[in-house]
Structures are given as structure tokens and as C-alpha cells.
CSV table of N, CA and C in Angstrom, one decimal:
chain,number,residue,atom,x,y,z
A,1,MET,N,8.5,-7.1,7.8
A,1,MET,CA,7.6,-7.7,7.0
A,1,MET,C,8.7,-8.8,6.5
A,2,LYS,N,8.0,-9.9,6.2
A,2,LYS,CA,8.7,-11.3,5.6
A,2,LYS,C,8.8,-10.9,4.1
A,3,ARG,N,10.0,-10.8,3.4
A,3,ARG,CA,10.4,-10.6,2.2
A,3,ARG,C,9.5,-11.6,1.3
A,4,GLU,N,9.3,-12.7,1.7
A,4,GLU,CA,8.5,-13.9,0.9
A,4,GLU,C,7.2,-13.3,0.7
A,5,SER,N,6.5,-12.6,1.5
A,5,SER,CA,4.9,-12.1,1.7
A,5,SER,C,4.9,-10.9,0.9
A,6,ILE,N,5.7,-10.2,0.3
A,6,ILE,CA,5.4,-9.0,-0.3
A,6,ILE,C,5.1,-9.3,-1.9
A,7,ARG,N,4.0,-8.9,-2.2
A,7,ARG,CA,3.3,-9.2,-3.6
A,7,ARG,C,3.6,-7.9,-4.4
A,8,LEU,N,4.3,-8.0,-5.5
A,8,LEU,CA,4.4,-7.1,-6.3
A,8,LEU,C,3.8,-7.2,-7.7
A,9,ARG,N,2.9,-6.1,-8.1
A,9,ARG,CA,2.1,-6.0,-9.2
A,9,ARG,C,2.3,-4.8,-10.1
A,10,PRO,N,2.0,-4.9,-11.3
A,10,PRO,CA,1.9,-3.6,-12.2
A,10,PRO,C,0.6,-3.1,-11.7
A,11,THR,N,0.5,-1.7,-11.7
A,11,THR,CA,-0.3,-0.7,-11.7
A,11,THR,C,-1.1,-0.4,-13.0
A,12,GLY,N,-2.2,0.2,-12.8
A,12,GLY,CA,-3.1,0.8,-14.0
A,12,GLY,C,-2.2,1.8,-14.9
A,13,LEU,N,-1.2,2.4,-14.2
A,13,LEU,CA,-0.4,3.1,-15.0
A,13,LEU,C,0.6,2.5,-15.7
A,14,TRP,N,1.1,1.3,-15.3
A,14,TRP,CA,1.7,0.5,-16.1
A,14,TRP,C,1.1,-0.1,-17.2
A,15,MET,N,0.0,-0.6,-17.3
A,15,MET,CA,-0.9,-1.0,-18.4
A,15,MET,C,-1.1,0.0,-19.4
A,16,LEU,N,-1.1,1.2,-19.2
A,16,LEU,CA,-1.0,2.5,-20.1
A,16,LEU,C,0.5,2.6,-20.6
A,17,PHE,N,1.4,2.7,-19.7
A,17,PHE,CA,2.6,2.8,-20.0
A,17,PHE,C,3.6,1.7,-20.8
A,18,GLY,N,3.0,0.4,-20.6
A,18,GLY,CA,3.7,-0.6,-21.4
A,18,GLY,C,3.5,-0.6,-22.9
A,19,PRO,N,2.4,-0.5,-23.4
A,19,PRO,CA,2.0,-0.3,-24.8
A,19,PRO,C,2.6,0.8,-25.4
A,20,VAL,N,2.7,2.0,-24.7
A,20,VAL,CA,3.5,3.1,-25.1
A,20,VAL,C,5.1,2.8,-25.4
A,21,LEU,N,5.7,2.1,-24.4
A,21,LEU,CA,7.1,1.6,-24.7
A,21,LEU,C,7.1,0.7,-25.9
A,22,GLY,N,6.1,-0.2,-26.1
A,22,GLY,CA,6.1,-1.1,-27.4
A,22,GLY,C,6.0,-0.3,-28.6
A,23,CYS,N,5.1,0.8,-28.5
A,23,CYS,CA,5.1,1.7,-29.7
A,23,CYS,C,6.5,2.5,-30.1
A,24,MET,N,7.0,2.8,-29.0
A,24,MET,CA,8.4,3.5,-28.9
A,24,MET,C,9.4,2.4,-29.5
A,25,TRP,N,9.4,1.1,-29.4
A,25,TRP,CA,10.4,0.2,-29.9
A,25,TRP,C,10.1,-0.1,-31.3
A,26,LEU,N,8.8,0.0,-31.6
A,26,LEU,CA,8.5,-0.3,-33.0
A,26,LEU,C,8.8,0.9,-33.9
A,27,ALA,N,8.8,2.2,-33.5
A,27,ALA,CA,9.2,3.4,-34.1
A,27,ALA,C,11.0,3.4,-34.2
A,28,ALA,N,11.4,2.9,-33.2
A,28,ALA,CA,12.9,2.8,-33.2
A,28,ALA,C,13.5,1.6,-34.2
A,29,VAL,N,12.8,0.5,-34.1
A,29,VAL,CA,13.3,-0.5,-35.3
A,29,VAL,C,12.9,0.0,-36.8
A,30,ASN,N,11.8,0.5,-36.9
A,30,ASN,CA,11.4,0.8,-38.2
A,30,ASN,C,12.1,1.9,-38.7
A,31,TYR,N,12.5,2.8,-38.1
A,31,TYR,CA,13.2,4.0,-38.6
A,31,TYR,C,14.6,4.1,-38.3
A,32,SER,N,15.2,3.0,-37.5
A,32,SER,CA,16.6,3.0,-37.1
A,32,SER,C,17.1,4.3,-36.4
A,33,ASN,N,16.3,4.7,-35.7
A,33,ASN,CA,16.5,5.9,-34.9
A,33,ASN,C,17.2,5.7,-33.4
A,34,ASN,N,18.5,6.3,-33.4
A,34,ASN,CA,19.2,5.7,-32.2
A,34,ASN,C,18.7,6.5,-30.8
A,35,LEU,N,18.2,7.7,-31.2
A,35,LEU,CA,17.6,8.7,-30.1
A,35,LEU,C,16.3,8.0,-29.5
A,36,ILE,N,15.7,7.4,-30.3
A,36,ILE,CA,14.4,6.7,-29.7
A,36,ILE,C,14.9,5.6,-28.9
A,37,TYR,N,15.8,4.7,-29.3
A,37,TYR,CA,16.5,3.6,-28.6
A,37,TYR,C,16.9,4.1,-27.3
A,38,ALA,N,17.8,5.1,-27.2
A,38,ALA,CA,18.1,5.6,-26.0
A,38,ALA,C,17.0,6.2,-25.0
A,39,ILE,N,16.1,6.8,-25.4
A,39,ILE,CA,14.9,7.2,-24.7
A,39,ILE,C,14.3,6.0,-24.3
A,40,LEU,N,13.9,5.0,-25.1
A,40,LEU,CA,13.3,3.9,-24.7
A,40,LEU,C,14.0,3.1,-23.6
A,41,TYR,N,15.3,2.9,-23.8
A,41,TYR,CA,16.0,2.0,-22.7
A,41,TYR,C,16.2,2.9,-21.3
A,42,LEU,N,16.3,4.0,-21.5
A,42,LEU,CA,16.3,5.0,-20.3
A,42,LEU,C,14.9,4.7,-19.6
A,43,ILE,N,14.0,5.1,-20.1
A,43,ILE,CA,12.6,4.9,-19.5
A,43,ILE,C,12.3,3.4,-19.0
A,44,GLY,N,12.7,2.4,-19.9
A,44,GLY,CA,12.5,1.2,-19.5
A,44,GLY,C,13.3,0.7,-18.2
A,45,SER,N,14.6,1.2,-18.1
A,45,SER,CA,15.4,1.2,-17.0
A,45,SER,C,14.8,1.4,-15.7
A,46,LEU,N,14.1,2.6,-15.9
A,46,LEU,CA,13.3,3.3,-14.7
A,46,LEU,C,12.2,2.3,-14.2
A,47,THR,N,11.8,1.5,-15.0
A,47,THR,CA,10.8,0.6,-14.5
A,47,THR,C,11.3,-0.6,-13.7
A,48,PHE,N,12.7,-1.1,-14.2
A,48,PHE,CA,13.3,-2.0,-13.4
A,48,PHE,C,13.8,-1.5,-11.9
A,49,ILE,N,14.1,-0.2,-12.1
A,49,ILE,CA,14.7,0.4,-10.8
A,49,ILE,C,13.2,0.7,-9.8
A,50,SER,N,12.3,0.9,-10.3
A,50,SER,CA,11.2,1.1,-9.6
A,50,SER,C,10.6,-0.2,-9.0
A,51,ILE,N,10.7,-1.5,-9.6
A,51,ILE,CA,10.5,-2.5,-8.9
A,51,ILE,C,11.3,-2.7,-7.9
A,52,PHE,N,12.6,-2.6,-7.8
A,52,PHE,CA,13.5,-2.7,-6.5
A,52,PHE,C,13.0,-1.6,-5.4
A,53,HIS,N,12.8,-0.6,-5.9
A,53,HIS,CA,12.6,0.5,-4.8
A,53,HIS,C,11.2,0.3,-4.3
A,54,THR,N,10.3,-0.2,-5.0
A,54,THR,CA,9.0,-0.4,-4.4
A,54,THR,C,9.2,-1.6,-3.4
A,55,TRP,N,9.7,-2.6,-3.7
A,55,TRP,CA,9.8,-3.7,-2.7
A,55,TRP,C,10.7,-3.4,-1.5
A,56,ARG,N,11.8,-2.6,-1.7
A,56,ARG,CA,12.5,-2.3,-0.4
A,56,ARG,C,11.8,-1.3,0.3
A,57,ASN,N,10.8,-0.8,-0.1
A,57,ASN,CA,9.8,0.2,0.8
A,57,ASN,C,9.2,-0.3,1.7
A,58,LEU,N,8.7,-1.8,1.7
A,58,LEU,CA,8.2,-2.4,2.5
A,58,LEU,C,8.9,-3.6,3.4
A,59,THR,N,10.0,-3.8,2.9
A,59,THR,CA,10.9,-4.8,3.5
A,59,THR,C,11.3,-4.6,4.9
A,60,SER,N,11.6,-3.3,5.3
A,60,SER,CA,12.0,-3.0,6.6
A,60,SER,C,10.6,-2.6,7.6
A,61,LEU,N,9.6,-2.4,7.1
A,61,LEU,CA,8.6,-2.1,7.8
A,61,LEU,C,8.1,-3.2,8.7
A,62,GLU,N,7.7,-2.6,9.9
A,62,GLU,CA,7.1,-3.7,11.0
A,62,GLU,C,5.7,-2.9,11.7
A,63,VAL,N,4.8,-3.9,11.7
A,63,VAL,CA,3.5,-3.5,12.1
A,63,VAL,C,3.5,-3.9,13.6
A,64,GLU,N,3.7,-2.9,14.6
A,64,GLU,CA,3.9,-3.5,16.0
A,64,GLU,C,2.7,-4.0,16.5
A,65,HIS,N,1.3,-2.9,16.7
A,65,HIS,CA,0.2,-3.5,16.9
A,65,HIS,C,-0.7,-2.6,16.1
A,66,ILE,N,-2.1,-3.1,16.5
A,66,ILE,CA,-3.4,-2.3,15.8
A,66,ILE,C,-4.4,-2.5,16.8
A,67,ARG,N,-5.0,-1.4,17.0
A,67,ARG,CA,-6.1,-1.3,18.2
A,67,ARG,C,-7.3,-0.7,17.1
A,68,VAL,N,-8.3,-1.2,17.3
A,68,VAL,CA,-9.8,-0.9,16.8
A,68,VAL,C,-10.6,-0.5,17.8
A,69,ASN,N,-11.2,0.6,17.6
A,69,ASN,CA,-11.9,1.5,18.9
A,69,ASN,C,-13.4,1.2,18.4
A,70,PRO,N,-14.3,1.1,19.4
A,70,PRO,CA,-15.7,0.9,19.1
A,70,PRO,C,-16.2,2.1,18.8
A,71,ALA,N,-17.5,2.0,18.1
A,71,ALA,CA,-18.2,3.4,17.6
A,71,ALA,C,-19.7,3.1,17.5
A,72,PHE,N,-20.3,4.2,17.4
A,72,PHE,CA,-21.7,4.1,17.4
A,72,PHE,C,-22.2,4.1,15.9
A,73,VAL,N,-23.4,3.9,15.5
A,73,VAL,CA,-23.8,3.7,14.2
A,73,VAL,C,-23.8,5.1,13.6
A,74,GLY,N,-23.2,5.2,12.3
A,74,GLY,CA,-23.3,6.4,11.7
A,74,GLY,C,-21.9,7.2,12.0
A,75,GLU,N,-21.3,6.8,13.0
A,75,GLU,CA,-19.8,7.2,13.2
A,75,GLU,C,-18.8,6.7,12.3
A,76,GLU,N,-17.7,7.2,12.3
A,76,GLU,CA,-16.5,6.5,11.8
A,76,GLU,C,-15.8,5.5,12.8
A,77,VAL,N,-15.3,4.5,12.5
A,77,VAL,CA,-14.6,3.6,13.4
A,77,VAL,C,-13.1,4.0,13.1
A,78,ARG,N,-12.4,4.3,14.3
A,78,ARG,CA,-11.2,4.6,14.5
A,78,ARG,C,-10.2,3.4,14.6
A,79,VAL,N,-9.1,3.3,13.7
A,79,VAL,CA,-8.1,2.2,14.1
A,79,VAL,C,-6.7,2.9,14.1
A,80,GLU,N,-6.0,2.4,15.1
A,80,GLU,CA,-4.7,2.8,15.5
A,80,GLU,C,-3.8,1.9,15.0
A,81,ILE,N,-2.8,2.4,14.2
A,81,ILE,CA,-1.8,1.6,13.6
A,81,ILE,C,-0.5,1.9,14.1
A,82,HIS,N,0.3,1.1,14.7
A,82,HIS,CA,1.7,1.7,15.1
A,82,HIS,C,2.3,0.7,14.5
A,83,LEU,N,3.4,1.6,13.7
A,83,LEU,CA,4.5,1.2,12.7
A,83,LEU,C,5.9,1.5,13.2
A,84,ARG,N,6.8,0.6,12.9
A,84,ARG,CA,8.2,0.9,13.1
A,84,ARG,C,9.1,0.7,11.8
A,85,ASN,N,10.0,1.4,11.6
A,85,ASN,CA,10.9,1.1,10.4
A,85,ASN,C,12.3,0.6,11.1
A,86,ARG,N,12.6,-0.5,10.6
A,86,ARG,CA,13.7,-1.2,11.1
A,86,ARG,C,15.2,-1.2,10.4
A,87,GLY,N,14.6,-0.5,9.3
A,87,GLY,CA,15.6,-0.4,8.0
A,87,GLY,C,16.7,0.8,8.1
A,88,LYS,N,17.2,1.1,6.9
A,88,LYS,CA,18.3,2.0,6.9
A,88,LYS,C,17.6,3.1,6.0
A,89,HIS,N,16.5,3.0,5.4
A,89,HIS,CA,16.1,3.8,4.5
A,89,HIS,C,14.6,4.3,4.8
A,90,THR,N,14.3,5.5,4.5
A,90,THR,CA,13.0,6.1,4.8
A,90,THR,C,11.9,5.4,4.1
A,91,ILE,N,10.7,5.2,4.8
A,91,ILE,CA,9.6,4.6,4.1
A,91,ILE,C,8.6,5.6,3.7
A,92,TYR,N,8.3,5.6,2.3
A,92,TYR,CA,7.2,6.7,1.9
A,92,TYR,C,5.9,6.1,1.3
A,93,GLY,N,5.0,6.8,1.3
A,93,GLY,CA,3.7,6.6,0.5
A,93,GLY,C,3.0,5.3,1.0
A,94,LEU,N,2.6,5.0,2.3
A,94,LEU,CA,2.2,3.8,2.7
A,94,LEU,C,0.5,4.0,2.7
A,95,SER,N,-0.1,3.0,2.1
A,95,SER,CA,-1.7,3.2,2.1
A,95,SER,C,-2.1,2.1,2.9
A,96,PHE,N,-3.3,1.9,3.5
A,96,PHE,CA,-3.7,0.9,4.3
A,96,PHE,C,-5.3,0.5,3.9
A,97,MET,N,-5.6,-0.7,3.8
A,97,MET,CA,-7.1,-1.5,3.2
A,97,MET,C,-7.3,-2.3,4.5
A,98,ARG,N,-8.8,-2.3,4.6
A,98,ARG,CA,-9.2,-3.6,5.6
A,98,ARG,C,-9.9,-4.6,4.4
A,99,LEU,N,-9.3,-5.8,5.0
A,99,LEU,CA,-9.7,-7.1,4.2
A,99,LEU,C,-10.7,-7.9,5.2
A,100,GLY,N,-11.7,-8.3,4.7
A,100,GLY,CA,-12.5,-9.3,5.7
A,100,GLY,C,-13.5,-10.2,4.9
A,101,GLU,N,-13.9,-11.3,5.3
A,101,GLU,CA,-14.7,-12.2,4.5
A,101,GLU,C,-16.3,-11.6,4.2
A,102,GLU,N,-16.6,-10.7,5.2
A,102,GLU,CA,-18.1,-10.1,4.9
A,102,GLU,C,-18.0,-9.1,4.0
A,103,MET,N,-16.8,-8.6,3.4
A,103,MET,CA,-16.9,-7.3,2.5
A,103,MET,C,-16.6,-8.1,1.0
A,104,ARG,N,-17.2,-7.5,0.3
A,104,ARG,CA,-17.2,-7.8,-1.3
A,104,ARG,C,-15.8,-7.3,-1.9
A,105,ARG,N,-15.4,-6.2,-1.4
A,105,ARG,CA,-14.1,-5.6,-1.9
A,105,ARG,C,-13.3,-5.0,-0.7
A,106,PRO,N,-12.1,-4.7,-0.8
A,106,PRO,CA,-11.3,-4.1,0.3
A,106,PRO,C,-11.7,-2.9,0.5
A,107,MET,N,-11.6,-2.5,1.9
A,107,MET,CA,-12.2,-1.0,2.2
A,107,MET,C,-10.9,-0.2,2.5
A,108,PRO,N,-10.7,0.9,1.9
A,108,PRO,CA,-9.5,1.8,2.2
A,108,PRO,C,-9.7,2.4,3.5
A,109,LEU,N,-8.8,2.6,4.2
A,109,LEU,CA,-8.6,3.3,5.5
A,109,LEU,C,-8.2,4.6,5.1
A,110,ARG,N,-8.9,5.6,5.7
A,110,ARG,CA,-8.3,7.1,5.4
A,110,ARG,C,-7.5,7.5,6.7
A,111,ASN,N,-6.3,8.2,6.1
A,111,ASN,CA,-5.3,8.7,7.3
A,111,ASN,C,-6.0,10.1,8.0
A,112,ARG,N,-6.5,9.9,9.2
A,112,ARG,CA,-7.0,11.1,9.8
A,112,ARG,C,-5.9,12.4,9.4
A,113,GLY,N,-4.8,12.2,10.0
A,113,GLY,CA,-3.8,13.2,9.8
A,113,GLY,C,-3.7,13.7,8.5
A,114,GLY,N,-4.2,13.2,7.4
A,114,GLY,CA,-4.0,13.5,6.2
A,114,GLY,C,-2.5,13.4,5.5
A,115,GLY,N,-2.3,13.7,4.2
A,115,GLY,CA,-0.9,13.6,3.7
A,115,GLY,C,-0.6,12.2,3.6
A,116,VAL,N,0.6,12.0,3.2
A,116,VAL,CA,1.3,10.8,3.0
A,116,VAL,C,2.2,10.5,4.1
A,117,VAL,N,2.0,9.0,4.3
A,117,VAL,CA,3.0,8.6,5.7
A,117,VAL,C,4.4,8.6,5.2
A,118,ARG,N,5.3,9.2,6.1
A,118,ARG,CA,6.8,9.0,5.8
A,118,ARG,C,7.4,8.7,7.3
A,119,LEU,N,8.1,7.5,7.0
A,119,LEU,CA,8.8,7.1,8.3
A,119,LEU,C,10.4,6.8,8.1
A,120,PRO,N,11.0,7.9,8.8
A,120,PRO,CA,12.5,7.8,8.9
A,120,PRO,C,13.2,6.4,9.4
A,121,PRO,N,14.3,6.2,9.3
A,121,PRO,CA,15.1,5.0,9.7
A,121,PRO,C,14.8,4.8,11.2
A,122,GLY,N,14.7,3.8,11.6
A,122,GLY,CA,14.7,3.8,13.3
A,122,GLY,C,13.5,4.4,13.7
A,123,ASP,N,12.5,4.8,13.3
A,123,ASP,CA,11.6,5.5,13.8
A,123,ASP,C,10.2,5.0,14.1
A,124,SER,N,9.3,5.3,14.8
A,124,SER,CA,8.0,4.6,15.0
A,124,SER,C,6.9,5.8,14.7
A,125,TYR,N,5.8,5.3,14.5
A,125,TYR,CA,4.9,6.3,14.0
A,125,TYR,C,3.5,5.7,14.3
A,126,ALA,N,2.7,6.4,14.7
A,126,ALA,CA,1.2,5.8,15.1
A,126,ALA,C,0.2,6.6,14.2
A,127,ILE,N,-0.3,5.7,13.3
A,127,ILE,CA,-1.3,6.4,12.4
A,127,ILE,C,-2.7,6.1,12.9
A,128,GLU,N,-3.7,7.0,12.7
A,128,GLU,CA,-5.1,6.9,13.1
A,128,GLU,C,-5.9,6.9,11.7
A,129,ALA,N,-6.3,5.8,11.6
A,129,ALA,CA,-7.0,5.8,10.1
A,129,ALA,C,-8.7,5.4,10.5
A,130,VAL,N,-9.5,5.9,9.5
A,130,VAL,CA,-10.9,5.6,10.0
A,130,VAL,C,-11.6,5.0,8.6
A,131,PHE,N,-12.8,4.2,9.1
A,131,PHE,CA,-13.4,3.9,8.0
A,131,PHE,C,-14.9,4.0,8.2
A,132,PRO,N,-16.0,3.9,7.4
A,132,PRO,CA,-17.4,4.1,7.9
A,132,PRO,C,-17.9,2.9,8.7
A,133,SER,N,-18.6,3.1,9.6
A,133,SER,CA,-19.4,2.0,10.4
A,133,SER,C,-20.6,1.4,9.6
A,134,GLY,N,-20.9,0.3,9.8
A,134,GLY,CA,-21.9,-0.5,9.4
A,134,GLY,C,-23.3,-0.5,10.3
A,135,ARG,N,-23.9,-1.6,10.3
A,135,ARG,CA,-25.2,-1.7,11.0
A,135,ARG,C,-24.5,-2.0,12.5
A,136,ARG,N,-25.1,-2.2,13.5
A,136,ARG,CA,-24.9,-2.3,14.9
A,136,ARG,C,-24.5,-3.8,15.0
A,137,GLY,N,-23.7,-4.2,16.0
A,137,GLY,CA,-23.3,-5.6,16.1
A,137,GLY,C,-21.6,-5.5,16.4
A,138,ILE,N,-21.4,-6.7,16.4
A,138,ILE,CA,-19.9,-7.4,16.7
A,138,ILE,C,-19.2,-7.6,15.2
A,139,TYR,N,-18.2,-7.0,14.8
A,139,TYR,CA,-17.4,-7.2,13.8
A,139,TYR,C,-16.0,-7.8,14.1
A,140,ARG,N,-15.6,-8.4,13.0
A,140,ARG,CA,-14.2,-8.8,13.0
A,140,ARG,C,-13.3,-8.1,12.1
A,141,PHE,N,-12.1,-7.3,12.6
A,141,PHE,CA,-11.0,-7.0,11.7
A,141,PHE,C,-10.1,-8.0,11.4
A,142,GLU,N,-10.1,-8.6,10.4
A,142,GLU,CA,-9.3,-9.8,10.2
A,142,GLU,C,-7.8,-9.4,9.6
A,143,THR,N,-7.7,-8.8,8.8
A,143,THR,CA,-6.5,-8.4,7.9
A,143,THR,C,-6.5,-7.1,7.5
A,144,LEU,N,-5.1,-6.5,7.5
A,144,LEU,CA,-4.6,-5.4,7.1
A,144,LEU,C,-3.9,-5.6,5.9
A,145,LEU,N,-4.2,-4.9,4.9
A,145,LEU,CA,-3.3,-4.7,3.7
A,145,LEU,C,-2.5,-3.3,3.5
A,146,VAL,N,-1.1,-3.6,3.8
A,146,VAL,CA,-0.4,-2.2,3.6
A,146,VAL,C,0.3,-2.3,2.2
A,147,TRP,N,0.1,-1.3,1.4
A,147,TRP,CA,0.4,-1.2,0.2
A,147,TRP,C,1.2,0.1,-0.1
A,148,THR,N,2.1,0.2,-1.2
A,148,THR,CA,2.7,1.3,-1.7
A,148,THR,C,3.0,1.3,-3.3
A,149,SER,N,3.0,2.4,-3.8
A,149,SER,CA,3.5,2.2,-5.3
A,149,SER,C,4.6,3.3,-5.5
A,150,PHE,N,5.3,3.4,-4.3
A,150,PHE,CA,6.5,4.6,-4.3
A,150,PHE,C,7.5,3.7,-5.4
A,151,PRO,N,8.5,4.4,-6.1
A,151,PRO,CA,8.5,6.0,-6.3
A,151,PRO,C,7.8,6.5,-7.4
A,152,PHE,N,7.6,5.8,-8.7
A,152,PHE,CA,6.9,6.3,-9.8
A,152,PHE,C,5.6,5.9,-9.9
A,153,GLY,N,4.9,4.9,-9.3
A,153,GLY,CA,3.5,4.5,-9.5
A,153,GLY,C,3.5,3.5,-10.5
A,154,LEU,N,4.4,2.8,-11.1
A,154,LEU,CA,4.2,1.8,-12.0
A,154,LEU,C,4.2,0.5,-11.5
A,155,ILE,N,4.6,0.2,-10.3
A,155,ILE,CA,4.7,-1.1,-9.7
A,155,ILE,C,4.1,-1.1,-8.4
A,156,SER,N,3.2,-1.8,-7.8
A,156,SER,CA,2.8,-1.6,-6.5
A,156,SER,C,3.0,-2.9,-5.7
A,157,ALA,N,3.4,-2.8,-4.4
A,157,ALA,CA,4.0,-3.7,-3.5
A,157,ALA,C,2.9,-3.7,-2.4
A,158,ALA,N,2.5,-5.0,-2.0
A,158,ALA,CA,1.4,-5.1,-0.8
A,158,ALA,C,1.8,-6.1,-0.1
A,159,VAL,N,1.4,-6.2,1.2
A,159,VAL,CA,1.5,-7.4,2.3
A,159,VAL,C,0.5,-7.4,3.0
A,160,ARG,N,-0.1,-8.5,3.5
A,160,ARG,CA,-1.0,-8.7,4.4
A,160,ARG,C,-0.7,-8.9,5.6
A,161,VAL,N,-1.2,-8.2,6.6
A,161,VAL,CA,-0.9,-8.4,8.0
A,161,VAL,C,-2.2,-9.1,8.9
A,162,PRO,N,-2.2,-10.2,9.4
A,162,PRO,CA,-3.2,-10.8,10.2
A,162,PRO,C,-3.4,-9.7,11.4
A,163,VAL,N,-4.6,-9.4,11.7
A,163,VAL,CA,-5.3,-8.6,12.8
A,163,VAL,C,-6.0,-9.4,13.7
A,164,ASP,N,-6.9,-10.2,13.2
A,164,ASP,CA,-8.0,-10.8,14.0
A,164,ASP,C,-8.5,-10.0,15.3
A,165,SER,N,-9.1,-9.0,15.0
A,165,SER,CA,-9.5,-8.3,16.2
A,165,SER,C,-11.0,-8.0,16.1
A,166,VAL,N,-11.5,-8.0,17.2
A,166,VAL,CA,-13.2,-7.9,17.3
A,166,VAL,C,-13.5,-6.3,17.8
A,167,TYR,N,-14.3,-5.6,17.2
A,167,TYR,CA,-14.7,-4.4,17.5
A,167,TYR,C,-16.5,-4.5,17.6
A,168,PHE,N,-16.8,-3.4,18.2
A,168,PHE,CA,-18.3,-3.1,18.4
A,168,PHE,C,-18.9,-2.0,17.6
A,169,ILE,N,-19.8,-2.1,17.2
A,169,ILE,CA,-20.8,-0.9,16.6
A,169,ILE,C,-22.0,-0.8,17.5
A,170,TYR,N,-22.0,0.2,18.3
A,170,TYR,CA,-23.1,0.4,19.3
A,170,TYR,C,-24.4,1.0,18.5
A,171,PRO,N,-25.4,0.7,19.2
A,171,PRO,CA,-26.7,1.5,18.5
A,171,PRO,C,-26.6,2.8,18.9
A,172,GLN,N,-27.4,3.8,18.1
A,172,GLN,CA,-27.4,5.1,18.0
A,172,GLN,C,-28.1,5.5,19.2
């Protein structure tokens, strides 16, 4: 992935975590308690470490190709995503979403194998993900959103991969 295209954002957990750190800071200032300062700075430093590790988790990922298989109405559409890790570090906790103009919100893709995607250095991996089919017709799979919030879930990193693939939903 291009390093410039990775977007980092705080998660909902951080929206809860941030005010708690603010209250801890107020308690440390008001009561001059050094132990609260130590705990506050330790937890705050984990946030900054989380930013770096979340960003690094997606930098070495490469999406080699994506294939969308046709389906019948009422069945699930299968998407094969072939990934490669070009870096020196293992990639953990990847999630995938489908983006498109016809959709109001992103559609998550469920990993058929279950569990969390773990990609060792220099290894390639094929994921079979599924999403529910709509009405019959010809559809476009325009963009794949790859995101992770590894290691602590405080920061999420996402990157958009253009796919521009056409798939069919056949009548039942």
C-alpha cells in the first residue's frame, strides 16, 4: 500500500478513552499525586505507540488481485482476495468492506474461514469473503476498504483499493 493513502482515525473506544485520560490529568493536577501522573503518562504513551503500530500494520500489505464470483438471488456473493506481505513484520487483524456508489453505507465482508487474518512476513494468503446478494442484475464492485485497529483498538487505519470489477446476480 502507498504510505500516503493510509488514513488514521480514532475509534469509538478512543472517544471513551480520551475523556478518561482528561479526568485522570485533572485529578493528578488537583491532588498533586505523582502516581496518577505516572499511570496517566504510561497509558498516554500506549496511545502514541498504537498510532505507529496501526500504521505499520498496513504499510507492507499488498492486494495482488480480487475476484468476484457470480451468484444467484438469495445466495451470498463470494469474493476472493489475494494478499501478500512484503514487509518484515507480521500483519494482524485485517477487516474488509465493500464501497460503492449504489450503497448508502459500506458493506462489511465476512471472512468465510472465520477468525482473524494473520499474515506472516513474505507470505501470501487468499481470503474468501462473502456478502449478501441483492436483486438480479449486473453490479459493480468498485472499491475495497482494508482496515485494521491492531494492536489496542484505539486507532484505526484504512486504505482504499480500487477494484472496478463487474459481477452478475442471476435469477433464482
